[in-house]
C-alpha atoms as a printed R data frame, in Angstrom:
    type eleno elety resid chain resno       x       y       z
1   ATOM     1    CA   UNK     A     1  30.938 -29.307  40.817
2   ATOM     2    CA   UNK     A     2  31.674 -31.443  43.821
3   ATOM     3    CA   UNK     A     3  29.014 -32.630  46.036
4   ATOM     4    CA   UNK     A     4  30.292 -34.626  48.722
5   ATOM     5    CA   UNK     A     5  33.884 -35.487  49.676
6   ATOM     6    CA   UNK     A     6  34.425 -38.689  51.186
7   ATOM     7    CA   UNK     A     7  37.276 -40.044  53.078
8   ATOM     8    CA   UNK     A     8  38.130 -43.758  51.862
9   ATOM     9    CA   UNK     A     9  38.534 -46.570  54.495
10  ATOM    10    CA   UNK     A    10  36.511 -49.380  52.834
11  ATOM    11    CA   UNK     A    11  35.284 -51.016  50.148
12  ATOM    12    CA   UNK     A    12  31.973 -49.071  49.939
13  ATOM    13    CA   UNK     A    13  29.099 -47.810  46.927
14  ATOM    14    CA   UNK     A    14  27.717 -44.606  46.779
15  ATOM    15    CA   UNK     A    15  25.046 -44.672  44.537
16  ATOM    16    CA   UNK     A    16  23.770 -40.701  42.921
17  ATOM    17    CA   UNK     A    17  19.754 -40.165  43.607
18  ATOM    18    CA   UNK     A    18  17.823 -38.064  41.568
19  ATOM    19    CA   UNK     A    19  14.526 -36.060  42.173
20  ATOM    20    CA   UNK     A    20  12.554 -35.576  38.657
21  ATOM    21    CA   UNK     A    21  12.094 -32.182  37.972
22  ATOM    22    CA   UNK     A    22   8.753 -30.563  36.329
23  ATOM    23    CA   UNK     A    23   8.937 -27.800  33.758
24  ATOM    24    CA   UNK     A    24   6.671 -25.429  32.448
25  ATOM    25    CA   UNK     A    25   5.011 -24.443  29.430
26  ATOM    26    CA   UNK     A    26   3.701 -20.259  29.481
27  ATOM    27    CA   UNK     A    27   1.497 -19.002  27.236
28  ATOM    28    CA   UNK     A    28   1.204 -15.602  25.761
29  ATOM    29    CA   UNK     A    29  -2.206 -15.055  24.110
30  ATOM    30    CA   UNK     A    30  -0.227 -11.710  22.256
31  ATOM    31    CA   UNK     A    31  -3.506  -9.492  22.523
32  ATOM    32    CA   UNK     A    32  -5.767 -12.633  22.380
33  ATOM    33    CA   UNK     A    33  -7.620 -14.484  24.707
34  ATOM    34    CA   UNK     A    34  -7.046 -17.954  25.919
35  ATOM    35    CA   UNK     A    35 -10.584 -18.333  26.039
36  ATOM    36    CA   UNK     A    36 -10.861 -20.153  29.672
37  ATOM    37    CA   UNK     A    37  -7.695 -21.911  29.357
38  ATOM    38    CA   UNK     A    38  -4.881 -22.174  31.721
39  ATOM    39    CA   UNK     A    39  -1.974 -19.914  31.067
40  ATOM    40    CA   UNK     A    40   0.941 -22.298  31.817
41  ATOM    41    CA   UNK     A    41   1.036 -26.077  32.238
42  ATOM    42    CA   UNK     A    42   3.918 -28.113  34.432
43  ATOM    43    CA   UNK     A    43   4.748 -31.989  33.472
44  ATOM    44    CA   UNK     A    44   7.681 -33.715  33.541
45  ATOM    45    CA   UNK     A    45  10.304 -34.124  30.768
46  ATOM    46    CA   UNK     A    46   9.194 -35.995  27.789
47  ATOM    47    CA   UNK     A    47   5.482 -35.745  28.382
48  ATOM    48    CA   UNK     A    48   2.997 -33.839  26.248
49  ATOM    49    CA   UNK     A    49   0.468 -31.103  26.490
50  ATOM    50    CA   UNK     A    50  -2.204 -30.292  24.336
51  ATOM    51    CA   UNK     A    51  -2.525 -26.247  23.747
52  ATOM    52    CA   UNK     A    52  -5.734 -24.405  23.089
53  ATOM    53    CA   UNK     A    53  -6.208 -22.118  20.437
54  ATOM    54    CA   UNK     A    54  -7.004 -18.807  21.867
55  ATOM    55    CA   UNK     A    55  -9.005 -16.363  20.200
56  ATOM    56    CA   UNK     A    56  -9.116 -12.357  19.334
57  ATOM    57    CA   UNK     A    57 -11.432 -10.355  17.563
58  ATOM    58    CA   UNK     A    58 -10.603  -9.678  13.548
59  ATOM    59    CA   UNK     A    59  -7.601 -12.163  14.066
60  ATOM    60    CA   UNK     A    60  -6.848 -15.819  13.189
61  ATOM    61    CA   UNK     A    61  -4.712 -17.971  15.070
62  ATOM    62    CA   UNK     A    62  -2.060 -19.115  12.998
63  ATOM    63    CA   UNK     A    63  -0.023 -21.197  15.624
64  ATOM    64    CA   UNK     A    64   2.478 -20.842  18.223
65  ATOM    65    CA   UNK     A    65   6.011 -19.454  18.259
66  ATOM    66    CA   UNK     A    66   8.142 -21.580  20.606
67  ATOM    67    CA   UNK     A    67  11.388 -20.185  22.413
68  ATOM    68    CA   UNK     A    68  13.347 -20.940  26.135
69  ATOM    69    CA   UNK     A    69  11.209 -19.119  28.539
70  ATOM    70    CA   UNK     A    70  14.329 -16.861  29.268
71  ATOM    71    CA   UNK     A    71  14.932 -16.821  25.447
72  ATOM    72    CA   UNK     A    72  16.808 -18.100  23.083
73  ATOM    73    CA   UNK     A    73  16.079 -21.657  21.892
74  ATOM    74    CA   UNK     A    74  13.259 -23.757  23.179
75  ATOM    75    CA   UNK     A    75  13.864 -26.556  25.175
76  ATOM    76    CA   UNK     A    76  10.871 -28.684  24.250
77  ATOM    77    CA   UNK     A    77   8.906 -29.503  21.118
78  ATOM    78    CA   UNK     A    78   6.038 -28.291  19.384
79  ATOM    79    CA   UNK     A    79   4.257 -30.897  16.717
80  ATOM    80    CA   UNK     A    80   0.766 -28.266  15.511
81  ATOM    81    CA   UNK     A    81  -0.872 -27.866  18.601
82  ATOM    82    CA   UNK     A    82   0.618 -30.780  20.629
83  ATOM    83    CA   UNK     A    83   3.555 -29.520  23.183
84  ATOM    84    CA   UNK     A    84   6.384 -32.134  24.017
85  ATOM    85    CA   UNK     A    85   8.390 -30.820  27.423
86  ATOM    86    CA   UNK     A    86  11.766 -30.696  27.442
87  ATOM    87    CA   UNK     A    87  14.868 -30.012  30.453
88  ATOM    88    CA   UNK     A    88  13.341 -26.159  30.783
89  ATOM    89    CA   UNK     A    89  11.084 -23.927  30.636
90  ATOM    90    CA   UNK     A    90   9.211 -22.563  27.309
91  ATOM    91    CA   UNK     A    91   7.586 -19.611  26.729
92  ATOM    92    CA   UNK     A    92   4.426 -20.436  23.428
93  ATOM    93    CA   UNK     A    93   3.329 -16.996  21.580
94  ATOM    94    CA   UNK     A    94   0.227 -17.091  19.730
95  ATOM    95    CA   UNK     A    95   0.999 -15.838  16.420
96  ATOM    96    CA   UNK     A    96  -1.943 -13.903  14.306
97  ATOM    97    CA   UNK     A    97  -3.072 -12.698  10.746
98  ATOM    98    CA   UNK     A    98  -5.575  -9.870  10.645
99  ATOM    99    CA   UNK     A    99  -8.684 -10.578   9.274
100 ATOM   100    CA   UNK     A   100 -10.017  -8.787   5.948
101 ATOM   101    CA   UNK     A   101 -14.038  -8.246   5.413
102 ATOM   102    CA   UNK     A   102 -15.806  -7.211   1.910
103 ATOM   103    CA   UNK     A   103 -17.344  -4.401   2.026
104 ATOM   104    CA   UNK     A   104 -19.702  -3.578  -1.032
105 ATOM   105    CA   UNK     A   105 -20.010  -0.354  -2.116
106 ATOM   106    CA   UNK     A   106 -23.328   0.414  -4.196
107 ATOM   107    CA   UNK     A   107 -23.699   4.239  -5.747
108 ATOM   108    CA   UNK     A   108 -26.865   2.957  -7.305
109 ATOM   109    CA   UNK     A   109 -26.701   4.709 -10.539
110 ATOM   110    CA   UNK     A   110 -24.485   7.724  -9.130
111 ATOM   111    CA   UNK     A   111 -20.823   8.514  -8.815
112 ATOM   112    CA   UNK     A   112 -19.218   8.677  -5.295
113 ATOM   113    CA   UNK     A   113 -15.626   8.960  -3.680
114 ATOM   114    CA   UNK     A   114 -14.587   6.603  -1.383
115 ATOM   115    CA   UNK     A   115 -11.298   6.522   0.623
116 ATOM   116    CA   UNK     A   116  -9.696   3.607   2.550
117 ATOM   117    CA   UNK     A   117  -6.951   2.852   3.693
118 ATOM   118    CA   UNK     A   118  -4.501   0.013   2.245
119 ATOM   119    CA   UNK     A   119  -2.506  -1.873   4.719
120 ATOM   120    CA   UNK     A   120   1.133  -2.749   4.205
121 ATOM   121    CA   UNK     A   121   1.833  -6.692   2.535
122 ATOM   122    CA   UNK     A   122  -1.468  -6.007   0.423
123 ATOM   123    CA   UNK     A   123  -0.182  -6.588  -3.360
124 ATOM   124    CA   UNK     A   124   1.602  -3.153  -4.596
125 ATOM   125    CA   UNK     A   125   1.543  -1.519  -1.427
126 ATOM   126    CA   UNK     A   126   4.943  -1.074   0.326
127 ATOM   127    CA   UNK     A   127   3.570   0.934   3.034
128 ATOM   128    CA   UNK     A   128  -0.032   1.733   4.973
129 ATOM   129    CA   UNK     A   129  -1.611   4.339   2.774
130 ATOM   130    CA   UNK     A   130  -4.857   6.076   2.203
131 ATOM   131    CA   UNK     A   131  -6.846   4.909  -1.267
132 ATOM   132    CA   UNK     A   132  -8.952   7.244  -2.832
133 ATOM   133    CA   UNK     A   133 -11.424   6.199  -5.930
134 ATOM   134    CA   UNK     A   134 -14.144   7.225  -8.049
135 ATOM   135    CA   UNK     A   135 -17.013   4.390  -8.373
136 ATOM   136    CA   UNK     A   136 -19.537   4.319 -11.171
137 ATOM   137    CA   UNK     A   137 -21.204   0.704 -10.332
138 ATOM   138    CA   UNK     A   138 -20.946  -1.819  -7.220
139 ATOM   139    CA   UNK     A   139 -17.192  -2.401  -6.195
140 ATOM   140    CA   UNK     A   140 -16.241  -4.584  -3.311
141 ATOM   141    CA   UNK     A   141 -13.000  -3.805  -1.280
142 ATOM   142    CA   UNK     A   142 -11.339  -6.019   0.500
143 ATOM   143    CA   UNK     A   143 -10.832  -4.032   4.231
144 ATOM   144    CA   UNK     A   144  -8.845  -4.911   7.122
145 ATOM   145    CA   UNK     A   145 -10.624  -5.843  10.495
146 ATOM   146    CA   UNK     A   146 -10.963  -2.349  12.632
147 ATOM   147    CA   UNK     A   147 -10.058   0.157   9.461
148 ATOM   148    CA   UNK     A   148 -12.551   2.904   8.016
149 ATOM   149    CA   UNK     A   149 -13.423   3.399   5.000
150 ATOM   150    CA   UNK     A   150 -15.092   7.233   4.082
151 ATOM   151    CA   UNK     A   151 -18.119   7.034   1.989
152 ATOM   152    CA   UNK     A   152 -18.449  10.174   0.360
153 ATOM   153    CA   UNK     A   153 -21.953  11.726  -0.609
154 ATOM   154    CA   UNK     A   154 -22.714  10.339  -4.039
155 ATOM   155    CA   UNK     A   155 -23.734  12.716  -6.855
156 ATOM   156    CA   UNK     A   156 -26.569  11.573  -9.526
157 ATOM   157    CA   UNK     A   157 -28.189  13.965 -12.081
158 ATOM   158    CA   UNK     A   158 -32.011  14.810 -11.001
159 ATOM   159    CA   UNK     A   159 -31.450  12.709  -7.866
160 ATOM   160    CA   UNK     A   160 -31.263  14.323  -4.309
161 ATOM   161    CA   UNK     A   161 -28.690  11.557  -1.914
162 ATOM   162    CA   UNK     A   162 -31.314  10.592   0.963
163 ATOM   163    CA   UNK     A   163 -27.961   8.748   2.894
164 ATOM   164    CA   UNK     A   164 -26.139   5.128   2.875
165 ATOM   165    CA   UNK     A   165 -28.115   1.900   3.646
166 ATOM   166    CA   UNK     A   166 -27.350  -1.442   4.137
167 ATOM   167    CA   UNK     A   167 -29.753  -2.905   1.916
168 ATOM   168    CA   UNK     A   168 -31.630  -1.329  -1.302
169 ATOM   169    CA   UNK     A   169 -34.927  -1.636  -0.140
170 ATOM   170    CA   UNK     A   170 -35.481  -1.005   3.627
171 ATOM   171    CA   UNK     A   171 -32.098  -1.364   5.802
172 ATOM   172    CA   UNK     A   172 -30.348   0.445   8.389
173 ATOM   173    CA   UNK     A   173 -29.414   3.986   7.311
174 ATOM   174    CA   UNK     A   174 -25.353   4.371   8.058
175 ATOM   175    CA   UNK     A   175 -23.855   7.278   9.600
């Protein structure tokens, strides 16, 4: 692209000048929180940014997925959570793995049903599905943060079920 046209009548020097540019890292919490932190950050080429590590309930952070802020192939670096800016603008997506919880399940000398569901990933499940089993003695299952699991009303021979507690003795009746 030509930026000046000069007519020569002399011996003369035309030096090219330069302003330094700043670019900017944006970043995308992806249904998290930043926690307080600043959403983008500007600095010059070469210079390096330290990212936070947001946060989101029954999630954890597993790191950030760099790209060009536009798309398509970052410009800068990213070395764990230490950014390195490079000639554009980025665009850092927190990536996240949900959270599993035990859950114990006590019939206390009765038989009970319980239904759950099973996500997709978990070992011999292709796709989400709904679990159903019979339990004799305390089981833990594994559960995924924000799924429910159906407790049934347990059956025991000369026994009338008086509800589900979170403790044998004492505890918080569940409903």
């Amino acid at each position: 692209t030509v930026s000046a046209v000069v007519t020569v009548t002399q011996a003369n020097s035309y030096i090219a000048k330069f302003s330094i540019q700043k670019f900017t890292i944006t970043l995308n919490a992806n249904g998290g929180d930043l926690n307080g932190g600043e959403s983008s950050y500007e600095n010059y080429m070469g210079l390096t940014q330290q990212l936070i590590n947001p946060v989101r309930a029954g999630y954890t952070f597993k790191g950030w997925n760099l790209a060009a802020y536009e798309g398509g192939n970052a410009f800068g670096s990213l070395t764990g959570q230490v950014y390195t800016f490079g000639a554009g603008h980025d665009l850092a997506t927190a990536q996240w793995a949900l959270n599993n919880y035990p859950i114990t399940v006590n019939p206390n000398g009765g038989i009970v049903s319980i239904n759950y569901w099973r996500a997709s990933g978990e070992v011999g499940v292709s796709s989400s599905q709904i679990t159903m089993e019979d339990i004799r003695s305390a089981e833990i299952f594994d559960m995924a943060y924000d799924t429910e699991a159906n407790l049934f009303e347990p059956t025991r021979q000369g026994y009338t079920f008086d509800g589900w507690y979170t403790k044998a003795t004492g505890g918080t009746k569940v409903t």
